[in-house]
PDB file of C-alpha atoms in Angstrom:
ATOM      1  CA  UNK N   1     200.804 -94.411   6.993  1.00 51.00           C
ATOM      2  CA  UNK N   2     202.152 -97.331   9.006  1.00 80.00           C
ATOM      3  CA  UNK N   3     199.796-100.269   9.501  1.00 78.00           C
ATOM      4  CA  UNK N   4     199.985-100.088  13.295  1.00 75.00           C
ATOM      5  CA  UNK N   5     199.179 -96.385  13.182  1.00 79.00           C
ATOM      6  CA  UNK N   6     196.180 -97.008  10.949  1.00 81.00           C
ATOM      7  CA  UNK N   7     194.881-100.018  12.873  1.00 80.00           C
ATOM      8  CA  UNK N   8     195.589 -98.315  16.178  1.00 79.00           C
ATOM      9  CA  UNK N   9     193.053 -95.609  15.432  1.00 79.00           C
ATOM     10  CA  UNK N  10     189.768 -96.102  17.167  1.00 86.00           C
ATOM     11  CA  UNK N  11     187.218 -97.948  15.020  1.00 89.00           C
ATOM     12  CA  UNK N  12     189.586 -98.803  12.128  1.00 90.00           C
ATOM     13  CA  UNK N  13     189.775-102.492  12.989  1.00 90.00           C
ATOM     14  CA  UNK N  14     186.050-102.559  13.647  1.00 91.00           C
ATOM     15  CA  UNK N  15     185.301-101.198  10.177  1.00 94.00           C
ATOM     16  CA  UNK N  16     187.538-103.850   8.584  1.00 93.00           C
ATOM     17  CA  UNK N  17     185.880-106.500  10.766  1.00 92.00           C
ATOM     18  CA  UNK N  18     182.362-105.440   9.802  1.00 94.00           C
ATOM     19  CA  UNK N  19     183.220-105.450   6.099  1.00 96.00           C
ATOM     20  CA  UNK N  20     184.718-108.945   6.227  1.00 94.00           C
ATOM     21  CA  UNK N  21     181.577-110.639   4.900  1.00 92.00           C
ATOM     22  CA  UNK N  22     180.792-108.160   2.150  1.00 95.00           C
ATOM     23  CA  UNK N  23     179.904-104.636   1.181  1.00 97.00           C
ATOM     24  CA  UNK N  24     177.750-102.427   3.404  1.00 97.00           C
ATOM     25  CA  UNK N  25     176.163 -99.051   2.967  1.00 97.00           C
ATOM     26  CA  UNK N  26     177.191 -96.191   5.222  1.00 96.00           C
ATOM     27  CA  UNK N  27     174.135 -96.382   7.462  1.00 95.00           C
ATOM     28  CA  UNK N  28     174.339-100.179   7.885  1.00 96.00           C
ATOM     29  CA  UNK N  29     178.067 -99.969   8.607  1.00 96.00           C
ATOM     30  CA  UNK N  30     177.473 -97.239  11.182  1.00 95.00           C
ATOM     31  CA  UNK N  31     174.807 -99.360  12.909  1.00 94.00           C
ATOM     32  CA  UNK N  32     177.123-102.389  13.006  1.00 94.00           C
ATOM     33  CA  UNK N  33     179.804-100.192  14.561  1.00 91.00           C
ATOM     34  CA  UNK N  34     177.660 -99.435  17.613  1.00 90.00           C
ATOM     35  CA  UNK N  35     176.332 -96.251  16.029  1.00 84.00           C
ATOM     36  CA  UNK N  36     179.666 -94.464  16.085  1.00 91.00           C
ATOM     37  CA  UNK N  37     179.427 -90.850  15.041  1.00 94.00           C
ATOM     38  CA  UNK N  38     179.029 -90.216  11.328  1.00 95.00           C
ATOM     39  CA  UNK N  39     182.017 -87.896  11.255  1.00 96.00           C
ATOM     40  CA  UNK N  40     184.340 -90.510  12.792  1.00 95.00           C
ATOM     41  CA  UNK N  41     183.090 -93.203  10.407  1.00 96.00           C
ATOM     42  CA  UNK N  42     183.619 -90.896   7.428  1.00 96.00           C
ATOM     43  CA  UNK N  43     187.166 -90.131   8.610  1.00 96.00           C
ATOM     44  CA  UNK N  44     188.011 -93.817   9.112  1.00 95.00           C
ATOM     45  CA  UNK N  45     186.586 -94.708   5.709  1.00 96.00           C
ATOM     46  CA  UNK N  46     188.665 -91.975   4.056  1.00 95.00           C
ATOM     47  CA  UNK N  47     191.789 -93.288   5.808  1.00 94.00           C
ATOM     48  CA  UNK N  48     191.040 -96.903   4.879  1.00 95.00           C
ATOM     49  CA  UNK N  49     190.307 -95.911   1.281  1.00 96.00           C
ATOM     50  CA  UNK N  50     193.573 -93.932   1.083  1.00 94.00           C
ATOM     51  CA  UNK N  51     195.379 -96.997   2.480  1.00 93.00           C
ATOM     52  CA  UNK N  52     193.710 -99.065  -0.284  1.00 95.00           C
ATOM     53  CA  UNK N  53     192.069-101.422   2.215  1.00 95.00           C
ATOM     54  CA  UNK N  54     188.504-100.307   1.445  1.00 97.00           C
ATOM     55  CA  UNK N  55     186.850 -99.058  -1.717  1.00 97.00           C
ATOM     56  CA  UNK N  56     183.478 -97.580  -2.510  1.00 97.00           C
ATOM     57  CA  UNK N  57     181.391 -99.606  -4.925  1.00 96.00           C
ATOM     58  CA  UNK N  58     179.412 -97.986  -7.765  1.00 96.00           C
ATOM     59  CA  UNK N  59     176.229 -98.284  -5.680  1.00 96.00           C
ATOM     60  CA  UNK N  60     177.855 -96.336  -2.816  1.00 95.00           C
ATOM     61  CA  UNK N  61     178.565 -99.269  -0.512  1.00 98.00           C
ATOM     62  CA  UNK N  62     181.919 -99.888   1.141  1.00 98.00           C
ATOM     63  CA  UNK N  63     183.847-103.113   0.694  1.00 98.00           C
ATOM     64  CA  UNK N  64     187.258-104.519   1.448  1.00 97.00           C
ATOM     65  CA  UNK N  65     189.766-104.508  -1.372  1.00 97.00           C
ATOM     66  CA  UNK N  66     192.060-107.472  -1.978  1.00 97.00           C
ATOM     67  CA  UNK N  67     194.569-105.760   0.358  1.00 95.00           C
ATOM     68  CA  UNK N  68     191.801-105.267   2.920  1.00 94.00           C
ATOM     69  CA  UNK N  69     190.916-108.969   2.781  1.00 95.00           C
ATOM     70  CA  UNK N  70     194.608-109.802   3.227  1.00 94.00           C
ATOM     71  CA  UNK N  71     194.734-107.491   6.242  1.00 91.00           C
ATOM     72  CA  UNK N  72     191.709-109.240   7.727  1.00 90.00           C
ATOM     73  CA  UNK N  73     193.377-112.606   7.159  1.00 91.00           C
ATOM     74  CA  UNK N  74     196.598-111.339   8.735  1.00 89.00           C
ATOM     75  CA  UNK N  75     194.631-110.141  11.773  1.00 87.00           C
ATOM     76  CA  UNK N  76     192.820-113.478  12.236  1.00 87.00           C
ATOM     77  CA  UNK N  77     195.415-114.808  14.730  1.00 91.00           C
ATOM     78  CA  UNK N  78     194.807-111.691  16.832  1.00 86.00           C
ATOM     79  CA  UNK N  79     191.071-112.411  16.727  1.00 83.00           C
ATOM     80  CA  UNK N  80     191.718-116.012  17.808  1.00 88.00           C
ATOM     81  CA  UNK N  81     193.938-114.813  20.636  1.00 91.00           C
ATOM     82  CA  UNK N  82     191.363-112.252  21.779  1.00 88.00           C
ATOM     83  CA  UNK N  83     188.651-114.945  21.955  1.00 88.00           C
ATOM     84  CA  UNK N  84     190.920-117.123  24.121  1.00 91.00           C
ATOM     85  CA  UNK N  85     191.841-114.107  26.253  1.00 92.00           C
ATOM     86  CA  UNK N  86     188.183-113.155  26.793  1.00 90.00           C
ATOM     87  CA  UNK N  87     187.424-116.745  27.801  1.00 90.00           C
ATOM     88  CA  UNK N  88     190.324-116.744  30.249  1.00 92.00           C
ATOM     89  CA  UNK N  89     189.169-113.437  31.732  1.00 92.00           C
ATOM     90  CA  UNK N  90     185.627-114.763  32.102  1.00 90.00           C
ATOM     91  CA  UNK N  91     186.855-117.928  33.831  1.00 89.00           C
ATOM     92  CA  UNK N  92     189.058-115.910  36.176  1.00 88.00           C
ATOM     93  CA  UNK N  93     186.200-113.546  36.947  1.00 86.00           C
ATOM     94  CA  UNK N  94     183.836-116.463  37.673  1.00 84.00           C
ATOM     95  CA  UNK N  95     186.423-118.103  39.965  1.00 82.00           C
ATOM     96  CA  UNK N  96     187.105-114.798  41.692  1.00 77.00           C
ATOM     97  CA  UNK N  97     183.417-114.034  42.273  1.00 75.00           C
ATOM     98  CA  UNK N  98     182.811-117.603  43.568  1.00 71.00           C
ATOM     99  CA  UNK N  99     185.569-117.063  46.131  1.00 63.00           C
ATOM    100  CA  UNK N 100     183.866-113.903  47.319  1.00 61.00           C
ATOM    101  CA  UNK N 101     180.196-114.904  47.356  1.00 58.00           C
ATOM    102  CA  UNK N 102     180.087-114.757  51.151  1.00 54.00           C
ATOM    103  CA  UNK N 103     182.284-111.968  52.411  1.00 56.00           C
ATOM    104  CA  UNK N 104     184.260-112.522  55.587  1.00 54.00           C
ATOM    105  CA  UNK N 105     182.775-110.839  58.640  1.00 54.00           C
ATOM    106  CA  UNK N 106     184.471-107.545  59.360  1.00 54.00           C
ATOM    107  CA  UNK N 107     185.316-106.090  62.786  1.00 53.00           C
ATOM    108  CA  UNK N 108     183.919-102.657  63.568  1.00 53.00           C
ATOM    109  CA  UNK N 109     186.050 -99.968  62.027  1.00 52.00           C
ATOM    110  CA  UNK N 110     188.517 -98.016  64.039  1.00 49.00           C
ATOM    111  CA  UNK N 111     188.594 -94.473  62.680  1.00 52.00           C
ATOM    112  CA  UNK N 112     191.366 -94.263  60.109  1.00 51.00           C
ATOM    113  CA  UNK N 113     192.088 -98.017  60.072  1.00 50.00           C
ATOM    114  CA  UNK N 114     191.083-100.430  57.298  1.00 54.00           C
ATOM    115  CA  UNK N 115     188.423-103.008  58.217  1.00 54.00           C
ATOM    116  CA  UNK N 116     189.846-106.337  59.370  1.00 54.00           C
ATOM    117  CA  UNK N 117     188.291-109.818  59.224  1.00 53.00           C
ATOM    118  CA  UNK N 118     186.894-111.207  62.458  1.00 52.00           C
ATOM    119  CA  UNK N 119     188.633-114.163  64.103  1.00 52.00           C
ATOM    120  CA  UNK N 120     186.174-117.074  63.918  1.00 53.00           C
ATOM    121  CA  UNK N 121     187.288-118.452  67.317  1.00 55.00           C
ATOM    122  CA  UNK N 122     186.972-115.265  69.333  1.00 52.00           C
ATOM    123  CA  UNK N 123     184.575-113.175  67.249  1.00 54.00           C
ATOM    124  CA  UNK N 124     186.932-110.225  67.515  1.00 51.00           C
TER     125      UNK N 124
END
C-alpha cells in the first residue's frame, strides 16, 4: 500500500498523531479521535498494523513502531505548515470580518435584481 494512499484515508493520520506520545488502549484512542466509530478505528488500526506503523502491545494497547515514529517525524513539516496555514486563515478571517462589521446600506430590491449599495450623497 502506498504511503499517500494509507495516509489519505480518513483518520489514519489522526491515529498516528494520537499515538505520538505513547501507547493507548482502544477506548482511549477512540476518545482522542473525536469518538470515531469503533469499526472505522478497528479498520485503520488493522491497516496501520499491516503497514508496520503500529503494533499492539502485550497489554492490548496500540503504539507506534520505529517505522511509525519515523513516519510521524517525516510528517512534522506538514504539521508545522498546517499550523502556519491555520494562523493565516484566522488572520484573514479576522481582517475580513472587521471590514464587514457595519454592512453598507442597501437600496430596496428590484424584483430579480441583486441588492445594490446606497450612494451616500444622494441616499439612492
